[in-house]
Amino acid sequence: MTTIEDRLAGTLAPALTPFKPDGSPCTRRFIEHCERLLEQDVGIVLFGTNSEAASMTVHEKRMLLDALREASGPPRRMMVGVGSCALAETVELTRAALDSGCYNVLTLPPYFFKGVSDEGLFRSVAQVIESIGDTRLRIYLYHIPAVSQVPFSVSLIARLLNAYPGAIAGIKDSSGDPIHTLDLISEFRGHNFDVFAGNETHLVDVMAAGAAGVISATANVNGAAIARLCNEWNTPAAPAEQAAANHLRAAFSKFPMIAAMKTAIADRLGDATWAQVRAPLIELDAGQQDALLSELTAAGCASPHEQRS
Amino acid sequence: MTTIEDRLAGTLAPALTPFKPDGSPCTRRFIEHCERLLEQDVGIVLFGTNSEAASMTVHEKRMLLDALREASGPPRRMMVGVGSCALAETVELTRAALDSGCYNVLTLPPYFFKGVSDEGLFRSVAQVIESIGDTRLRIYLYHIPAVSQVPFSVSLIARLLNAYPGAIAGIKDSSGDPIHTLDLISEFRGHNFDVFAGNETHLVDVMAAGAAGVISATANVNGAAIARLCNEWNTPAAPAEQAAANHLRAAFSKFPMIAAMKTAIADRLGDATWAQVRAPLIELDAGQQDALLSELTAAGCASPHEQRS
């Protein structure tokens, strides 16, 4: 297991956030989910896109962070998603992460205003680093232009790395374009800048090129297989494992992803409450649920009964 | 002056937020700015896009709301922007608005997730209405797809109006398309649904069609003229006033709008601190400042010296 002193590597999941019937985050289910991920050699991103982080208040995130710290001890293999449109919130959550012993944070750019300048984005990240003022801080940039609509350009990354070589630790590249991931690896090789693929669909190729690992939504539901593939990318088994992982991801991708993953977990655990999402997302309807579970069976997933027994 | 019992109408400005040199919101400059707007017959939208609302925490917004209430008494001609990605924050700010005596709120949809369903957006607005549970609440929908990337579709508006005819009060249409504004007016005529244009560029046309008024960024810097045009849209003077207002707006539009308006106010008041913006926005550089002030002079604005004297 990677220790707190090591650089993060391998497979991480943006941990899904289970809610109680009243809509509040469920710490018990959340902690159990995180423990299951760690047991599968999957690290944790608290408060990623697939965690519905944007739908939670800073107060709720701090509560989950504290609960996980209390239940599981000092953070192992974890980064905390801290990005907000309001930088004061990003600073507050970053400080909370550090206070809990987690020095790795993943940050979106401020994402409300569109078409902002690289200078403005540089100042946004710089303001967080300067406000925190702690040399232990390690920031991973979260590049997900299809959702945030605000990219971290290569020239902006270079400028940030030059100004803050200790604090800028890497990137999650959720551009959806494996060529872009390979370009980032090539561009910043030798700069202590760790590139994580944003999903596992080209994991063998990006690991061969020097990626640090992968941060993938589907690691919530297919963690052990993705972690094995990430560790064994250069073995004879890898091509078949890559194909199997992609096959399963494709099954989930036919549905709204977050609701689909929560449905699968609800089914596996026999716990319907797990399927809840927060507006503006909606749960799968009955027809979608049936179709998803059929897809998963066809994709070779063990049936719910087998997994529970 | 419109009283609290009346429906909002006429010209409103999304009030710019002045910051102190340390970056925190400046309540003194903010209150003075709001008072100047009201004196020009311009109502106030607290926490709109041009207020840099997304860059402020809920705590900062509540502080400004309280300060304005304390300084200026019960709100006159005001709506409070409450939209957040996290609905619990929208509810908190809506409740704070009601507690301060302002029953009109303007809400963005949750804007982080893209491509969400109308069902999910319906649930988002419904959740706010149900959580507040106060029949005095009047919600204006904020349609600004170029920024939020999440539209309020006509069919969604119809469904909301049908479910909550008392609470859904109108819309700010910042689609940038006057045809869309005219369509909304036509579609929802007779439903007690007030359509505000998102800027003044076609104000004569939309007022003639039955718009309730206009909520425009440039009302921060050209409020008296826009308010006069909005009141006198059917007089012989209107075409020339429309052309003049559009000419001034075009001058500002050559620059990043929020920074440009703050630069103009800083210049008028001889108060350089007013020019500050929060990251990810940046201030105009010296060349842009000079170019803007020249444009404004050419557009027929009184020179800073004349306005101050």
XYZ file of C-alpha atoms in Angstrom:
618
model
C 0.000 0.000 0.000
C 1.282 3.434 -0.880
C 2.169 5.425 2.222
C 1.381 9.025 2.877
C 4.938 10.037 1.997
C 4.772 8.551 -1.496
C 3.490 10.239 -4.592
C 0.048 8.998 -5.488
C -0.034 6.411 -8.255
C -2.165 3.628 -9.644
C -5.931 3.561 -9.670
C -8.153 5.994 -7.815
C -11.939 6.338 -7.805
C -13.876 9.571 -7.362
C -15.868 8.005 -4.549
C -19.618 8.102 -5.085
C -21.561 9.866 -2.341
C -24.429 7.808 -0.911
C -27.358 9.769 0.487
C -29.861 8.906 3.205
C -33.584 8.780 2.398
C -33.829 12.390 3.651
C -31.225 13.456 1.058
C -28.331 14.129 3.420
C -24.974 12.383 2.866
C -24.805 8.983 4.558
C -21.492 8.719 6.385
C -21.893 5.014 7.180
C -22.442 3.935 3.581
C -19.747 6.385 2.457
C -17.100 5.001 4.803
C -18.015 1.418 3.873
C -17.725 2.295 0.179
C -14.308 3.912 0.668
C -13.081 0.906 2.660
C -14.242 -1.445 -0.116
C -12.330 0.639 -2.652
C -9.126 0.615 -0.602
C -9.432 -3.159 -0.156
C -9.448 -3.461 -3.947
C -6.202 -1.440 -4.202
C -8.173 1.590 -5.357
C -7.274 4.995 -3.910
C -9.902 7.601 -3.210
C -10.702 10.978 -4.622
C -13.066 12.651 -2.219
C -15.442 15.063 -3.932
C -14.899 14.497 -7.616
C -17.425 15.037 -10.387
C -18.883 11.566 -9.858
C -19.111 12.216 -6.123
C -21.738 14.862 -6.961
C -19.350 17.228 -5.201
C -20.844 20.259 -6.929
C -24.211 19.409 -5.373
C -22.801 19.440 -1.843
C -22.031 22.331 0.467
C -18.584 22.905 1.942
C -20.090 22.035 5.310
C -21.259 18.637 4.055
C -17.859 17.932 2.508
C -16.042 18.796 5.722
C -18.397 16.518 7.617
C -17.627 13.580 5.289
C -13.896 14.307 5.406
C -13.942 14.338 9.201
C -16.055 11.172 9.384
C -13.684 9.296 7.089
C -10.661 10.503 9.049
C -12.246 9.383 12.292
C -13.298 5.968 10.960
C -10.257 5.076 8.874
C -7.376 6.944 10.443
C -4.825 9.033 8.564
C -5.612 9.167 4.867
C -4.071 6.511 2.666
C -4.004 6.996 -1.095
C -6.378 9.928 -1.096
C -6.803 13.279 -2.739
C -9.498 15.753 -1.812
C -11.449 17.599 -4.504
C -11.467 21.249 -3.487
C -12.447 23.196 -6.618
C -15.192 25.786 -6.314
C -16.220 28.886 -8.227
C -15.567 30.861 -5.044
C -11.857 30.635 -4.223
C -12.490 31.254 -0.531
C -14.315 27.913 -0.499
C -11.439 26.213 -2.310
C -9.065 27.581 0.310
C -11.330 26.481 3.175
C -11.612 22.930 1.867
C -7.890 22.729 1.079
C -7.078 23.800 4.619
C -9.517 21.198 5.957
C -7.786 18.535 3.860
C -4.372 19.509 5.214
C -5.700 19.613 8.763
C -6.941 16.059 8.318
C -3.493 14.941 7.159
C -4.206 14.767 3.422
C -1.807 16.915 1.422
C -3.069 15.963 -2.034
C -5.901 18.027 -3.482
C -7.570 17.994 -6.878
C -8.847 21.319 -8.110
C -11.201 22.393 -10.817
C -10.687 25.908 -12.107
C -13.416 28.383 -11.089
C -16.003 27.227 -13.611
C -18.866 29.707 -13.698
C -17.332 32.360 -15.928
C -16.496 31.085 -19.399
C -13.790 32.298 -21.758
C -11.594 33.526 -18.908
C -7.911 34.235 -19.494
C -4.995 32.000 -18.554
C -3.772 34.944 -16.477
C -7.002 34.824 -14.468
C -6.730 31.064 -14.010
C -3.077 31.384 -13.025
C -4.066 33.909 -10.361
C -6.843 31.590 -9.163
C -4.468 28.697 -8.490
C -1.748 31.015 -7.184
C -4.193 32.570 -4.723
C -5.007 29.158 -3.265
C -1.327 28.215 -2.930
C -0.378 31.569 -1.383
C -3.381 31.585 0.953
C -2.545 28.115 2.249
C 1.173 28.795 2.582
C 2.092 25.197 3.426
C 4.923 23.516 1.539
C 3.318 20.111 2.054
C 0.434 21.040 -0.258
C 0.334 19.079 -3.519
C -2.188 20.269 -6.102
C -3.482 18.151 -8.950
C -5.179 20.150 -11.698
C -8.529 18.829 -12.871
C -8.880 19.236 -16.641
C -12.439 18.310 -17.636
C -13.396 20.826 -20.315
C -16.623 19.105 -21.412
C -18.065 19.719 -17.949
C -16.186 22.691 -16.502
C -15.954 24.389 -19.916
C -12.777 25.971 -18.544
C -9.591 24.173 -19.626
C -6.114 24.079 -18.096
C -4.051 24.809 -21.214
C -0.563 23.382 -21.661
C 0.975 26.856 -21.473
C -0.919 27.592 -18.251
C 0.281 24.321 -16.718
C 3.858 25.186 -17.696
C 3.562 28.611 -16.110
C 2.106 27.164 -12.892
C 4.828 24.498 -12.715
C 7.499 27.119 -13.218
C 6.088 29.373 -10.503
C 5.187 26.625 -8.009
C 7.291 23.545 -8.825
C 6.703 22.002 -5.400
C 2.982 22.611 -5.141
C 1.820 21.659 -8.633
C 1.905 17.867 -8.480
C 0.045 16.656 -11.532
C -3.193 16.544 -13.446
C -6.299 14.474 -13.964
C -6.846 14.604 -17.709
C -10.540 14.125 -18.343
C -10.346 15.631 -21.811
C -11.628 12.316 -23.112
C -8.801 12.395 -25.660
C -5.990 9.863 -25.066
C -3.740 11.807 -27.448
C -4.014 14.795 -25.135
C -3.051 12.589 -22.189
C -0.002 11.301 -24.087
C 0.933 14.866 -25.039
C 0.798 15.976 -21.397
C 3.018 13.057 -20.342
C 5.507 13.924 -23.043
C 5.420 17.678 -22.459
C 6.027 17.533 -18.710
C 8.284 14.481 -18.429
C 11.002 15.129 -15.859
C 9.071 17.911 -14.119
C 7.675 15.824 -11.251
C 4.270 16.285 -12.810
C 2.102 13.180 -12.556
C -0.446 12.636 -15.287
C -3.497 10.578 -14.411
C -5.776 9.415 -17.204
C -9.376 10.468 -16.604
C -10.681 7.029 -17.477
C -9.362 3.518 -18.172
C -10.273 3.206 -21.863
C -6.631 3.549 -23.037
C -4.927 2.571 -19.811
C -2.348 0.214 -21.332
C -1.210 2.867 -23.791
C -0.985 5.719 -21.308
C 0.764 3.577 -18.670
C 3.285 2.491 -21.295
C 3.913 6.172 -22.032
C 4.520 6.989 -18.391
C 1.197 7.926 -16.819
C 1.078 7.851 -13.023
C -2.207 6.009 -13.110
C -5.889 6.540 -13.636
C -8.700 8.305 -11.799
C -11.866 6.785 -13.132
C -15.544 6.890 -12.271
C -15.952 3.210 -13.080
C -13.333 2.308 -10.478
C -16.304 2.687 -8.115
C -17.889 -0.413 -9.652
C -15.010 -2.224 -11.359
C -12.150 -1.240 -9.086
C -10.293 -4.524 -8.655
C -10.132 -5.164 -12.406
C -8.986 -1.640 -13.248
C -6.390 -1.690 -10.469
C -5.055 -5.028 -11.737
C -4.891 -3.725 -15.297
C -3.098 -0.587 -14.111
C -0.513 -2.696 -12.251
C -0.144 -5.329 -15.012
C -0.318 -3.114 -18.099
C 2.903 -4.633 -19.473
C 1.962 -8.289 -19.010
C 0.500 -10.702 -21.582
C -2.862 -10.570 -19.808
C -3.224 -6.809 -20.278
C -4.875 -6.615 -23.717
C -7.704 -8.938 -22.688
C -8.101 -7.116 -19.357
C -8.208 -3.781 -21.184
C -10.922 -5.082 -23.501
C -12.959 -6.434 -20.589
C -12.710 -3.172 -18.650
C -13.734 -1.183 -21.713
C -16.649 -3.519 -22.305
C -17.952 -2.929 -18.807
C -17.428 0.823 -19.028
C -19.349 0.876 -22.300
C -22.284 -0.832 -20.571
C -22.428 1.897 -17.919
C -21.926 4.617 -20.514
C -25.240 3.768 -22.152
C -26.930 5.377 -19.128
C -26.399 8.522 -17.075
C -23.175 7.359 -15.437
C -23.565 8.418 -11.812
C -27.131 7.136 -11.496
C -26.130 3.919 -13.271
C -23.189 3.235 -10.941
C -25.324 3.904 -7.882
C -27.993 1.563 -9.245
C -25.400 -1.178 -9.720
C -24.106 -0.752 -6.178
C -27.656 -0.675 -4.766
C -28.289 -3.932 -6.590
C -25.047 -5.593 -5.477
C -25.578 -4.625 -1.853
C -29.336 -5.175 -1.838
C -29.636 -1.600 -0.541
C -32.043 0.479 -2.645
C -31.158 3.672 -0.773
C -27.771 3.621 -2.496
C -29.430 4.473 -5.823
C -30.369 7.997 -4.729
C -28.840 10.999 -6.493
C -29.275 14.712 -5.896
C -31.038 17.050 -8.303
C -30.284 18.109 -10.986
C -29.417 14.424 -11.542
C -32.215 11.876 -11.506
C -32.298 8.165 -10.715
C -32.658 5.599 -13.484
C -36.268 4.669 -14.104
C -37.415 1.054 -13.774
C -36.854 0.312 -17.456
C -33.348 1.759 -17.373
C -32.537 -0.202 -14.225
C -33.574 -3.473 -15.848
C -31.677 -2.643 -19.026
C -28.530 -1.733 -17.072
C -28.559 -4.898 -14.989
C -29.052 -6.982 -18.136
C -26.144 -5.155 -19.776
C -23.937 -5.838 -16.767
C -24.802 -9.519 -16.753
C -24.057 -9.685 -20.481
C -20.769 -7.845 -19.900
C -19.727 -10.680 -17.620
C -20.383 -9.104 -14.250
C -21.271 -11.558 -11.541
C -24.960 -11.501 -10.739
C -26.005 -9.597 -7.631
C -26.829 -12.853 -5.877
C -23.388 -14.337 -6.519
C -21.633 -11.173 -5.383
C -23.619 -10.954 -2.180
C -23.241 -14.605 -1.234
C -41.280 54.010 -6.823
C -42.503 50.467 -6.930
C -43.493 49.255 -3.485
C -42.775 45.870 -2.030
C -46.304 44.709 -2.823
C -45.994 45.458 -6.542
C -44.571 43.173 -9.153
C -41.090 44.202 -10.162
C -40.883 46.136 -13.419
C -38.681 48.553 -15.306
C -34.911 48.629 -15.188
C -32.777 46.655 -12.767
C -28.998 46.326 -12.542
C -27.101 43.284 -11.326
C -25.201 45.423 -8.846
C -21.431 45.225 -9.219
C -19.612 44.102 -6.078
C -16.787 46.437 -5.014
C -13.921 44.830 -3.115
C -11.525 46.279 -0.563
C -7.785 46.229 -1.230
C -7.604 42.987 0.799
C -10.094 41.366 -1.590
C -13.090 41.217 0.737
C -16.418 42.789 -0.320
C -16.621 46.471 0.594
C -20.015 47.121 2.186
C -19.609 50.909 2.174
C -18.924 51.177 -1.559
C -21.579 48.541 -2.211
C -24.308 50.397 -0.333
C -23.335 53.688 -1.982
C -23.497 52.018 -5.402
C -26.934 50.529 -4.710
C -28.209 53.900 -3.467
C -26.941 55.603 -6.641
C -28.766 53.015 -8.738
C -32.047 53.472 -6.854
C -31.747 57.251 -7.234
C -31.584 56.724 -11.003
C -34.817 54.687 -10.939
C -32.821 51.478 -11.329
C -33.788 48.486 -9.219
C -31.210 46.095 -7.855
C -30.375 42.493 -8.477
C -28.111 41.389 -5.671
C -25.698 38.661 -6.734
C -26.085 38.419 -10.469
C -23.458 37.306 -12.957
C -22.008 40.806 -13.146
C -21.918 40.982 -9.349
C -19.275 38.229 -9.497
C -21.748 36.300 -7.344
C -20.203 32.975 -8.312
C -16.885 34.143 -6.864
C -18.439 34.868 -3.460
C -19.313 32.545 -0.612
C -22.817 32.298 0.818
C -21.436 33.878 3.981
C -20.197 36.926 2.056
C -23.534 37.277 0.273
C -25.478 37.118 3.518
C -23.188 39.755 4.974
C -23.845 42.123 2.028
C -27.584 41.425 2.153
C -27.673 42.217 5.861
C -25.563 45.358 5.441
C -27.824 46.685 2.707
C -30.927 45.916 4.759
C -29.455 47.714 7.745
C -28.355 50.771 5.746
C -31.298 51.173 3.402
C -34.253 49.693 5.215
C -36.738 47.243 3.747
C -35.804 46.309 0.205
C -37.240 48.414 -2.575
C -37.177 47.122 -6.141
C -34.819 44.274 -5.419
C -34.355 40.638 -6.293
C -31.706 38.420 -4.741
C -29.673 36.048 -6.888
C -29.712 32.710 -5.103
C -28.619 30.141 -7.692
C -25.909 27.674 -6.724
C -24.816 24.235 -7.880
C -25.602 23.007 -4.371
C -29.333 23.390 -3.768
C -28.857 23.593 -0.011
C -27.004 26.861 -0.631
C -29.804 28.125 -2.877
C -32.279 27.345 -0.117
C -30.115 29.042 2.517
C -29.771 32.236 0.496
C -33.459 32.252 -0.455
C -34.415 31.966 3.194
C -32.028 34.803 4.036
C -33.653 36.962 1.336
C -37.121 36.284 2.736
C -35.933 36.944 6.277
C -34.654 40.337 5.119
C -38.042 41.151 3.615
C -37.180 40.512 -0.046
C -39.528 37.983 -1.628
C -38.126 38.170 -5.156
C -35.259 35.847 -6.009
C -33.454 35.139 -9.261
C -32.150 31.632 -9.692
C -29.694 29.995 -12.012
C -30.183 26.279 -12.525
C -27.505 24.105 -10.888
C -24.820 24.695 -13.502
C -21.965 22.251 -12.927
C -23.418 19.172 -14.594
C -24.116 19.666 -18.288
C -26.750 17.963 -20.416
C -29.055 17.365 -17.459
C -32.712 16.537 -18.022
C -35.664 18.906 -17.706
C -36.976 16.486 -15.092
C -33.819 17.051 -13.035
C -34.085 20.822 -13.425
C -37.778 20.717 -12.516
C -36.902 18.818 -9.334
C -34.166 21.361 -8.572
C -36.546 24.329 -8.642
C -39.329 22.353 -6.959
C -36.991 21.374 -4.140
C -36.210 25.016 -3.421
C -39.903 25.997 -3.433
C -40.919 23.063 -1.243
C -38.023 23.565 1.160
C -38.888 27.230 1.639
C -42.628 26.614 1.966
C -43.545 30.315 1.972
C -46.297 31.525 -0.343
C -44.703 34.988 -0.529
C -41.731 33.582 -2.458
C -41.503 34.791 -6.061
C -38.887 33.077 -8.226
C -37.474 34.530 -11.416
C -35.683 31.991 -13.592
C -32.274 33.027 -14.895
C -31.779 31.814 -18.457
C -28.191 32.512 -19.511
C -27.143 29.473 -21.532
C -23.866 30.925 -22.862
C -22.561 31.081 -19.285
C -24.506 28.491 -17.303
C -24.624 26.082 -20.268
C -27.855 24.839 -18.706
C -30.989 26.336 -20.280
C -34.522 26.760 -18.949
C -36.465 25.367 -21.907
C -39.936 26.652 -22.784
C -41.491 23.296 -21.901
C -39.721 23.283 -18.524
C -40.967 26.801 -17.778
C -44.506 25.740 -18.684
C -44.291 22.730 -16.382
C -42.953 24.853 -13.509
C -45.664 27.493 -14.020
C -48.319 24.817 -14.036
C -47.033 23.203 -10.849
C -46.200 26.433 -8.984
C -48.254 29.249 -10.520
C -47.804 31.508 -7.512
C -44.103 30.976 -6.972
C -42.793 31.152 -10.539
C -42.874 34.883 -11.219
C -40.884 35.410 -14.395
C -37.579 35.125 -16.163
C -34.445 37.035 -16.995
C -33.754 36.092 -20.600
C -30.032 36.426 -21.191
C -30.106 34.210 -24.246
C -28.757 37.164 -26.200
C -31.496 36.527 -28.769
C -34.312 39.113 -28.848
C -36.478 36.685 -30.829
C -36.308 34.281 -27.912
C -37.378 37.078 -25.557
C -40.329 37.903 -27.798
C -41.257 34.212 -27.988
C -41.260 33.928 -24.190
C -43.498 36.995 -23.879
C -45.910 35.554 -26.419
C -45.858 32.027 -25.025
C -46.601 32.978 -21.423
C -48.844 36.029 -21.895
C -51.672 35.943 -19.351
C -49.818 33.610 -16.972
C -48.516 36.274 -14.577
C -45.057 35.478 -15.877
C -42.889 38.578 -16.226
C -40.243 38.523 -18.908
C -37.202 40.732 -18.392
C -34.825 41.267 -21.269
C -31.259 40.382 -20.339
C -29.892 43.557 -21.882
C -31.156 46.813 -23.375
C -30.106 46.317 -27.000
C -33.708 45.707 -28.211
C -35.533 47.362 -25.342
C -38.037 49.329 -27.443
C -39.086 46.196 -29.299
C -39.435 43.959 -26.264
C -41.270 46.596 -24.220
C -43.684 47.087 -27.122
C -44.308 43.334 -27.067
C -45.049 43.338 -23.355
C -41.792 42.768 -21.496
C -41.821 43.671 -17.806
C -38.503 45.472 -18.159
C -34.823 44.845 -18.416
C -32.104 43.534 -16.127
C -28.874 44.743 -17.649
C -25.227 44.829 -16.644
C -24.761 48.240 -18.222
C -27.484 49.688 -15.982
C -24.595 49.839 -13.478
C -22.940 52.530 -15.582
C -25.746 53.922 -17.751
C -28.700 53.443 -15.438
C -30.553 56.740 -15.794
C -30.564 56.549 -19.599
C -31.698 52.920 -19.704
C -34.400 53.570 -17.095
C -35.672 56.556 -19.112
C -35.703 54.491 -22.310
C -37.553 51.688 -20.527
C -40.181 54.126 -19.272
C -40.460 56.098 -22.554
C -40.167 53.263 -25.078
C -43.340 54.422 -26.852
C -42.392 58.109 -27.169
C -40.828 59.899 -30.157
C -37.534 60.173 -28.273
C -37.174 56.414 -27.896
C -35.394 55.465 -31.147
C -32.595 57.960 -30.545
C -32.321 56.927 -26.893
C -32.157 53.274 -27.940
C -29.356 54.046 -30.383
C -27.428 56.010 -27.767
C -27.769 53.249 -25.168
C -26.645 50.641 -27.672
C -23.689 52.789 -28.666
C -22.519 52.981 -25.066
C -23.057 49.280 -24.484
C -21.010 48.520 -27.584
C -18.146 50.579 -26.166
C -18.104 48.491 -22.986
C -18.531 45.275 -24.945
C -15.152 45.740 -26.585
C -13.587 44.839 -23.239
C -14.219 42.225 -20.567
C -17.493 43.703 -19.342
C -17.244 43.464 -15.547
C -13.688 44.795 -15.392
C -14.601 47.547 -17.859
C -17.617 48.716 -15.851
C -15.609 48.731 -12.641
C -12.868 50.729 -14.384
C -15.437 53.299 -15.542
C -16.861 53.644 -12.034
C -13.388 53.889 -10.510
C -12.639 56.670 -12.972
C -15.904 58.525 -12.355
C -15.536 58.370 -8.593
C -11.780 58.914 -8.566
C -11.551 55.705 -6.508
C -9.070 53.241 -8.012
C -10.055 50.533 -5.522
C -13.372 50.184 -7.360
C -11.581 48.641 -10.345
C -10.712 45.445 -8.474
C -12.178 42.134 -9.593
C -11.780 38.639 -8.187
C -9.950 35.835 -9.956
C -10.615 34.212 -12.380
C -11.435 37.689 -13.747
C -8.628 40.192 -14.181
C -8.555 43.968 -14.213
C -8.086 45.881 -17.459
C -4.442 46.653 -18.144
C -3.301 50.260 -18.564
C -3.722 50.195 -22.326
C -7.228 48.785 -22.072
C -8.149 51.368 -19.447
C -7.037 54.207 -21.713
C -8.820 52.698 -24.693
C -12.038 52.228 -22.721
C -12.066 55.778 -21.374
C -11.455 57.114 -24.875
C -14.298 54.976 -26.199
C -16.611 56.284 -23.494
C -15.733 59.878 -24.256
C -16.330 59.218 -27.952
C -19.653 57.537 -27.112
C -20.780 60.816 -25.579
C -20.251 60.014 -21.920
C -19.411 63.007 -19.807
C -15.720 63.115 -18.982
C -14.731 61.935 -15.527
C -13.850 65.504 -14.556
C -17.278 66.856 -15.556
C -19.087 64.057 -13.734
C -17.122 64.501 -10.553
C -17.375 68.283 -10.472
